[in-house]
Amino acid sequence: MRLLSLSLWRSGGARHLLSYSLRSQSLSELSLLKQHIEAQAKELDHRMHRVEELEEKERVANENDVCFVVWLWAVGNLREIEGLMMDIAQEAAAGIGVEQQFVAADYLKVHFAESWNEMHHLLIMELNANCLVDSL
């Protein structure tokens, strides 16, 4: 089209034919450019939508990672708590054993003191009885 209009121009053809040719070419180029821009806008919109999808997947994955980390932390704490509870139970059992030994020792002490007092009383009575027998 451009060649035709240039050849008409050189050959003394009408100026309006050249301007029409340039306008029609410009319109067709603009139309093609518009189609190209619309296609690029559509592609850009598609890519933006894809980016949003990927960002959402990443957010969900990060939330899952956080949940997993929290779960691991909770499990670790539960194991630590279980260990502490077992330690407390063992200490309580040991405490009960110590208490039983203390009660038994206290019982033996009281029983020994009572026996000691009885023996002491019996010895005094026997000594008194021997003294009475000797004095007679």
CSV table of C-alpha atoms in Angstrom, one decimal, residues 11-107:
chain,number,residue,atom,x,y,z
A,11,SER,CA,3.8,10.6,-10.6
A,12,GLY,CA,1.9,13.7,-9.6
A,13,GLY,CA,-1.1,11.9,-8.1
A,14,ALA,CA,-3.5,13.6,-5.7
A,15,ARG,CA,-2.3,14.4,-2.3
A,16,HIS,CA,-5.5,13.1,-0.7
A,17,LEU,CA,-4.8,9.6,-2.0
A,18,LEU,CA,-1.5,9.6,-0.1
A,19,SER,CA,-3.0,10.9,3.1
A,20,TYR,CA,-5.9,8.3,2.8
A,21,SER,CA,-3.3,5.6,2.3
A,22,LEU,CA,-1.3,6.7,5.4
A,23,ARG,CA,-4.5,7.1,7.4
A,24,SER,CA,-5.8,3.6,6.4
A,25,GLN,CA,-2.4,2.2,7.2
A,26,SER,CA,-2.3,4.0,10.5
A,27,LEU,CA,-5.8,2.8,11.4
A,28,SER,CA,-4.9,-0.8,10.5
A,29,GLU,CA,-1.6,-0.5,12.5
A,30,LEU,CA,-3.6,1.0,15.4
A,31,SER,CA,-6.1,-1.8,15.2
A,32,LEU,CA,-3.3,-4.4,15.2
A,33,LEU,CA,-1.6,-2.5,18.0
A,34,LYS,CA,-4.8,-2.4,19.9
A,35,GLN,CA,-5.3,-6.2,19.4
A,36,HIS,CA,-1.7,-6.8,20.5
A,37,ILE,CA,-2.2,-4.6,23.6
A,38,GLU,CA,-5.5,-6.4,24.5
A,39,ALA,CA,-3.7,-9.8,24.1
A,40,GLN,CA,-0.9,-8.6,26.3
A,41,ALA,CA,-3.4,-7.2,28.9
A,42,LYS,CA,-5.2,-10.6,28.8
A,43,GLU,CA,-1.9,-12.4,29.3
A,44,LEU,CA,-0.9,-10.0,32.1
A,45,ASP,CA,-4.3,-10.5,33.8
A,46,HIS,CA,-3.8,-14.3,33.5
A,47,ARG,CA,-0.3,-14.1,35.0
A,48,MET,CA,-1.5,-11.8,37.8
A,49,HIS,CA,-4.2,-14.4,38.6
A,50,ARG,CA,-1.6,-17.1,38.6
A,51,VAL,CA,0.6,-15.1,40.9
A,52,GLU,CA,-2.3,-14.6,43.3
A,53,GLU,CA,-2.9,-18.4,43.2
A,54,LEU,CA,0.7,-19.1,44.0
A,55,GLU,CA,0.8,-16.5,46.8
A,56,GLU,CA,-2.3,-18.1,48.3
A,57,LYS,CA,-0.6,-21.6,48.0
A,58,GLU,CA,2.5,-20.1,49.7
A,59,ARG,CA,0.4,-18.5,52.5
A,60,VAL,CA,-1.4,-21.8,53.1
A,61,ALA,CA,2.0,-23.7,53.1
A,62,ASN,CA,3.4,-21.2,55.5
A,63,GLU,CA,0.4,-21.5,57.8
A,64,ASN,CA,0.8,-25.3,57.6
A,65,ASP,CA,4.5,-24.9,58.4
A,66,VAL,CA,3.6,-22.7,61.4
A,67,CYS,CA,1.0,-25.2,62.5
A,68,PHE,CA,3.5,-28.0,62.2
A,69,VAL,CA,6.2,-26.1,64.1
A,70,VAL,CA,3.6,-25.3,66.9
A,71,TRP,CA,2.6,-28.9,66.9
A,72,LEU,CA,6.2,-30.0,67.2
A,73,TRP,CA,6.7,-27.5,70.0
A,74,ALA,CA,3.5,-28.7,71.8
A,75,VAL,CA,4.6,-32.4,71.5
A,76,GLY,CA,8.1,-31.5,72.8
A,77,ASN,CA,6.5,-29.6,75.7
A,78,LEU,CA,4.1,-32.5,76.4
A,79,ARG,CA,7.0,-34.9,76.5
A,80,GLU,CA,8.8,-32.5,78.8
A,81,ILE,CA,5.7,-32.3,81.0
A,82,GLU,CA,5.3,-36.0,81.0
A,83,GLY,CA,8.9,-36.3,82.1
A,84,LEU,CA,8.4,-33.8,84.8
A,85,MET,CA,5.2,-35.6,85.9
A,86,MET,CA,7.1,-38.9,86.1
A,87,ASP,CA,9.8,-37.2,88.1
A,88,ILE,CA,7.2,-35.8,90.5
A,89,ALA,CA,5.6,-39.2,90.8
A,90,GLN,CA,9.0,-40.8,91.5
A,91,GLU,CA,9.7,-38.1,94.1
A,92,ALA,CA,6.3,-38.6,95.6
A,93,ALA,CA,6.9,-42.3,95.8
A,94,ALA,CA,10.3,-41.7,97.3
A,95,GLY,CA,8.7,-39.2,99.7
A,96,ILE,CA,6.2,-41.8,100.8
A,97,GLY,CA,9.0,-44.2,101.4
A,98,VAL,CA,10.9,-41.7,103.4
A,99,GLU,CA,7.7,-40.9,105.3
A,100,GLN,CA,7.1,-44.5,106.0
A,101,GLN,CA,10.7,-44.9,107.2
A,102,PHE,CA,10.3,-41.8,109.4
A,103,VAL,CA,7.0,-43.1,110.9
A,104,ALA,CA,8.6,-46.5,111.4
A,105,ALA,CA,11.6,-44.9,113.0
A,106,ASP,CA,9.4,-42.7,115.2
A,107,TYR,CA,7.4,-45.8,116.2
